[in-house]
Amino acid sequence: FDHAKVTVIFVLGGPGAGKGTQCSHLVQDFGFCHLSAGDLLRAEQHREGSQFGELIQNCIKEGTIVPMEVTVKLLENAMAAALKEGRAGDGWADGRGRFLIDGFPRKMDQALKFDEDVCKASMVLFFSTTEEVMLARLLERGKTSGREDDNAESIKKRFNTYKETTMPVIEHYRSLGNVAEIDSSASVEAVHIEAKAAVQKILD
Ligand code: UP5
Ligand code: MG
């Protein structure tokens, strides 16, 4: 696809910070195509004939980052498919589209590769809150989510990876002046109002 015709916003934040929840709202506001890297990896994990099933399952359970080639390819394919099928955002045609890329990039190598091979993101929406808040949300969700990583042991590992590996990515984009940080401790509605305003700014 024509990389110059797409607008990309990266959505980052710790496990359970509310990335997916806020993305759903922003899709309704602005007609983005929402692609969650974690959801794409979970779908690939369960796809029959995938050679990466076991690798992905292990990484997700251990809270480590799947090798970037796998994730970047899944994202690129999903973007191309959305553009081709006219699902790249409401009212977008002629190969144009806008994407919310949720939960990616969470390691420096992924960030550089995506910048280089796919496109540069217009901004990073960074949802920040405390580990206490995130832990409570994830344990609550774990009662019904069926996610293999919504248990105390995996959550602890996810927090470590977030601090050690993903925070440097956020700092990298912050140094470029690309980050809108939003405190996501408040209610879904209150966080949404702030997120909407931050996105509106770059679309103006
Ligand atoms: N909730 C949300 N907002 C709330 C609010 N304001 N007030 C009260 N409750 C709120 O929300 C989590 C829960 O909190 C929900 O129950 C929600 O209702 C409630 P959600 O919106 O789902 O949070 P989110 O930030 O999306 O949390 P998620 O668990 O999806 O974050 P992770 O970043 O941990 O998970 P992800 O799916 O992105 O990645 C999973 C794994 O995949 C990673 O650990 C890694 O192993 C792998 N991965 C890679 O290897 N590479 C990648 O590039 C991406 C992922
Ligand atoms: Mg999510």
Coordinates of C-alpha atoms and ligand atoms in Angstrom, one line a residue:
F1 CA 0.0 0.0 0.0
D2 CA 1.0 3.6 -0.4
H3 CA 2.6 4.5 2.9
A4 CA 2.3 8.2 2.4
K5 CA -1.5 7.9 2.4
V6 CA -2.0 6.5 5.9
T7 CA -2.1 8.3 9.2
V8 CA -1.0 6.2 12.2
I9 CA -1.4 6.8 15.9
F10 CA 0.4 4.5 18.3
V11 CA -1.5 3.8 21.5
L12 CA 0.8 2.8 24.4
G13 CA 0.5 2.4 28.2
G14 CA 1.0 -0.4 30.7
P15 CA -1.0 -3.6 30.8
G16 CA -4.6 -2.8 31.7
A17 CA -4.1 1.0 31.4
G18 CA -7.2 1.1 29.1
K19 CA -5.7 1.2 25.6
G20 CA -8.3 -1.1 24.0
T21 CA -11.2 0.5 25.8
Q22 CA -10.2 4.0 24.7
C23 CA -9.5 2.9 21.2
S24 CA -13.1 1.7 20.8
H25 CA -14.3 5.1 21.8
L26 CA -11.9 6.9 19.4
V27 CA -13.1 4.6 16.6
Q28 CA -16.6 5.9 17.1
D29 CA -15.4 9.5 17.3
F30 CA -13.1 9.6 14.3
G31 CA -13.6 6.4 12.3
F32 CA -10.2 4.9 12.8
C33 CA -9.3 1.4 12.0
H34 CA -8.3 -0.1 15.3
L35 CA -5.5 -2.7 15.2
S36 CA -4.4 -4.2 18.5
A37 CA -1.0 -5.9 18.2
G38 CA -1.9 -8.2 21.1
D39 CA -5.2 -9.2 19.4
L40 CA -3.4 -9.9 16.1
L41 CA -0.9 -12.1 18.0
R42 CA -3.6 -14.0 19.8
A43 CA -5.5 -14.6 16.5
E44 CA -2.2 -15.8 14.9
Q45 CA -1.6 -18.1 17.9
H46 CA -4.9 -19.9 17.2
R47 CA -4.7 -19.8 13.4
E48 CA -4.5 -23.3 12.1
G49 CA -1.2 -24.0 10.4
S50 CA 0.6 -21.1 12.0
Q51 CA 4.2 -21.8 12.6
F52 CA 4.3 -19.2 15.4
G53 CA 1.5 -20.6 17.7
E54 CA 3.7 -22.0 20.4
L55 CA 6.2 -19.1 20.3
I56 CA 3.4 -16.5 20.7
Q57 CA 1.6 -18.5 23.5
N58 CA 4.9 -18.7 25.4
C59 CA 5.7 -15.0 25.1
I60 CA 2.2 -13.9 26.1
K61 CA 2.2 -16.1 29.2
E62 CA 5.7 -14.9 30.2
G63 CA 4.9 -11.3 29.3
T64 CA 7.8 -11.1 26.9
I65 CA 7.9 -9.5 23.5
V66 CA 7.3 -11.7 20.5
P67 CA 10.1 -11.2 17.9
M68 CA 9.4 -8.1 16.0
E69 CA 9.4 -9.7 12.5
V70 CA 6.2 -11.6 13.4
T71 CA 4.4 -8.6 14.9
V72 CA 5.4 -6.1 12.2
K73 CA 4.3 -8.5 9.5
L74 CA 0.9 -9.1 11.1
L75 CA 0.3 -5.4 11.4
E76 CA 1.4 -4.6 7.9
N77 CA -0.8 -7.4 6.5
A78 CA -3.8 -6.2 8.6
M79 CA -3.3 -2.6 7.4
A80 CA -3.0 -3.7 3.8
A81 CA -6.2 -5.8 4.1
A82 CA -8.1 -3.0 5.8
L83 CA -7.1 -0.6 3.0
K84 CA -8.0 -3.0 0.3
E85 CA -11.4 -3.8 1.7
G86 CA -12.3 -0.3 2.6
R87 CA -12.1 -0.8 6.3
A88 CA -9.4 1.7 7.0
G89 CA -11.7 4.2 8.6
D90 CA -15.1 5.6 7.8
G91 CA -15.4 7.5 4.6
W92 CA -11.8 6.7 3.5
A93 CA -11.1 5.5 0.0
D94 CA -8.4 5.7 -2.7
G95 CA -5.9 3.8 -0.5
R96 CA -6.2 6.4 2.3
G97 CA -6.7 5.4 5.9
R98 CA -6.2 6.2 9.5
F99 CA -5.1 3.6 12.0
L100 CA -4.9 3.3 15.8
I101 CA -2.1 0.8 16.5
D102 CA -2.8 -0.4 20.0
G103 CA 0.0 -1.9 22.2
F104 CA 2.8 -1.4 19.7
P105 CA 5.7 -0.6 19.5
R106 CA 6.7 -1.9 22.9
K107 CA 10.4 -2.5 22.2
M108 CA 12.9 -0.1 20.5
D109 CA 13.7 -2.5 17.6
Q110 CA 10.0 -2.7 16.7
A111 CA 9.7 1.1 16.7
L112 CA 12.6 1.6 14.4
K113 CA 11.6 -1.2 12.0
F114 CA 8.0 0.1 11.7
D115 CA 9.2 3.7 11.2
E116 CA 11.5 2.4 8.5
D117 CA 9.4 -0.2 6.7
V118 CA 5.8 1.0 7.2
C119 CA 5.5 4.6 8.2
K120 CA 6.1 7.2 10.9
A121 CA 3.4 7.7 13.4
S122 CA 1.8 11.1 13.7
M123 CA 1.7 10.8 17.5
V124 CA 1.8 8.5 20.5
L125 CA -1.2 8.4 22.8
F126 CA 0.2 7.3 26.2
F127 CA -2.2 6.2 28.8
S128 CA -0.5 6.3 32.2
T129 CA -1.7 5.2 35.6
T130 CA -0.4 3.3 38.6
E131 CA 0.4 -0.4 38.9
E132 CA -2.2 -0.7 41.6
V133 CA -4.9 0.6 39.2
M134 CA -3.7 -1.7 36.4
L135 CA -3.4 -4.7 38.6
A136 CA -7.0 -4.3 40.0
R137 CA -8.4 -3.9 36.5
L138 CA -6.5 -6.9 35.1
L139 CA -7.5 -9.2 38.0
E140 CA -11.1 -8.1 37.6
R141 CA -11.1 -8.7 33.9
G142 CA -9.3 -12.0 34.4
K143 CA -12.4 -13.4 36.1
T144 CA -14.1 -13.6 32.7
S145 CA -11.6 -12.7 30.0
G146 CA -10.1 -16.2 29.4
R147 CA -6.8 -14.4 28.7
E148 CA -3.8 -16.6 29.6
D149 CA -1.9 -13.6 30.9
D150 CA -4.6 -12.2 33.2
N151 CA -3.2 -13.9 36.3
A152 CA -1.1 -12.5 39.1
E153 CA 2.1 -14.3 38.0
S154 CA 1.9 -13.2 34.3
I155 CA 0.8 -9.7 35.3
K156 CA 3.9 -9.2 37.3
K157 CA 6.1 -10.2 34.4
R158 CA 4.1 -7.9 32.0
F159 CA 4.7 -5.0 34.4
N160 CA 8.5 -5.8 34.4
T161 CA 8.6 -5.9 30.6
Y162 CA 6.7 -2.7 30.4
K163 CA 9.0 -0.9 32.7
E164 CA 12.3 -2.2 31.3
T165 CA 11.5 -2.5 27.6
T166 CA 8.5 -0.3 26.7
M167 CA 9.1 2.8 28.8
P168 CA 12.3 3.5 26.8
V169 CA 10.2 3.5 23.6
I170 CA 7.8 6.0 25.1
E171 CA 10.8 8.2 26.2
H172 CA 12.2 8.0 22.7
Y173 CA 9.0 9.4 21.2
R174 CA 8.8 11.9 24.1
S175 CA 12.2 13.2 23.1
L176 CA 10.8 13.8 19.6
G177 CA 7.9 15.7 21.1
N178 CA 5.4 13.2 19.8
V179 CA 3.7 12.0 23.0
A180 CA 0.3 13.0 24.4
E181 CA 0.2 11.6 27.9
I182 CA -3.2 11.1 29.5
D183 CA -3.8 10.0 33.0
S184 CA -6.0 7.0 32.7
S185 CA -6.8 6.5 36.3
A186 CA -10.2 8.3 36.1
S187 CA -13.4 6.9 34.7
V188 CA -13.6 5.6 31.1
E189 CA -15.7 8.7 30.2
A190 CA -13.3 11.2 31.7
V191 CA -10.3 9.6 30.1
H192 CA -12.1 9.5 26.8
I193 CA -12.8 13.3 26.8
E194 CA -9.0 13.9 27.2
A195 CA -8.0 11.3 24.6
K196 CA -10.5 12.7 22.1
A197 CA -9.2 16.2 22.5
A198 CA -5.6 15.1 22.0
V199 CA -6.4 13.2 18.8
Q200 CA -8.5 16.1 17.5
K201 CA -5.5 18.4 17.8
I202 CA -3.4 16.4 15.3
L203 CA -6.3 15.9 12.9
D204 CA -7.0 19.7 12.7
Ligands
UP5_1 N1 -11.0 -0.4 32.2 C1 -10.4 0.2 31.2 N2 -10.4 1.6 31.4 C2 -11.0 1.8 32.6 C3 -11.3 2.9 33.4 N3 -11.0 4.2 33.0 N4 -11.9 2.7 34.6 C4 -12.2 1.5 35.1 N5 -11.9 0.4 34.3 C5 -11.4 0.5 33.2 O1 -8.7 -2.4 30.0 C6 -8.4 -3.4 31.0 C7 -9.6 -3.6 31.9 O2 -9.8 -2.4 32.6 C8 -10.9 -3.9 31.2 O3 -11.6 -4.8 31.9 C9 -11.6 -2.6 31.1 O4 -13.0 -2.7 31.1 C10 -11.1 -1.9 32.4 P1 -8.2 -2.5 28.5 O5 -8.8 -1.4 27.7 O6 -8.4 -3.9 28.0 O7 -6.7 -2.2 28.7 P2 -5.4 -2.5 27.8 O8 -4.5 -1.4 28.1 O9 -5.9 -2.7 26.4 O10 -4.9 -3.8 28.5 P3 -4.3 -5.1 27.8 O11 -4.3 -6.2 28.9 O12 -4.8 -5.4 26.5 O13 -2.8 -4.6 27.7 P4 -1.5 -5.3 27.4 O14 -0.6 -4.3 26.8 O15 -0.9 -6.1 28.5 O16 -1.9 -6.5 26.3 P5 -1.7 -6.7 24.8 O17 -2.9 -7.4 24.3 O18 -1.4 -5.4 24.1 O19 -0.4 -7.6 24.7 C11 -0.4 -8.9 25.3 C12 0.9 -9.5 25.1 O20 1.1 -9.7 23.7 C13 2.1 -8.8 25.6 O21 2.3 -9.0 27.0 C14 3.2 -9.4 24.8 O22 3.6 -10.7 25.3 C15 2.5 -9.6 23.4 N6 2.8 -8.5 22.5 C16 4.0 -8.6 21.8 O23 4.8 -9.5 22.0 N7 4.3 -7.5 20.9 C17 3.5 -6.5 20.7 O24 3.8 -5.6 19.9 C18 2.3 -6.5 21.4 C19 2.0 -7.5 22.3
MG2 MG -5.6 -4.3 25.0

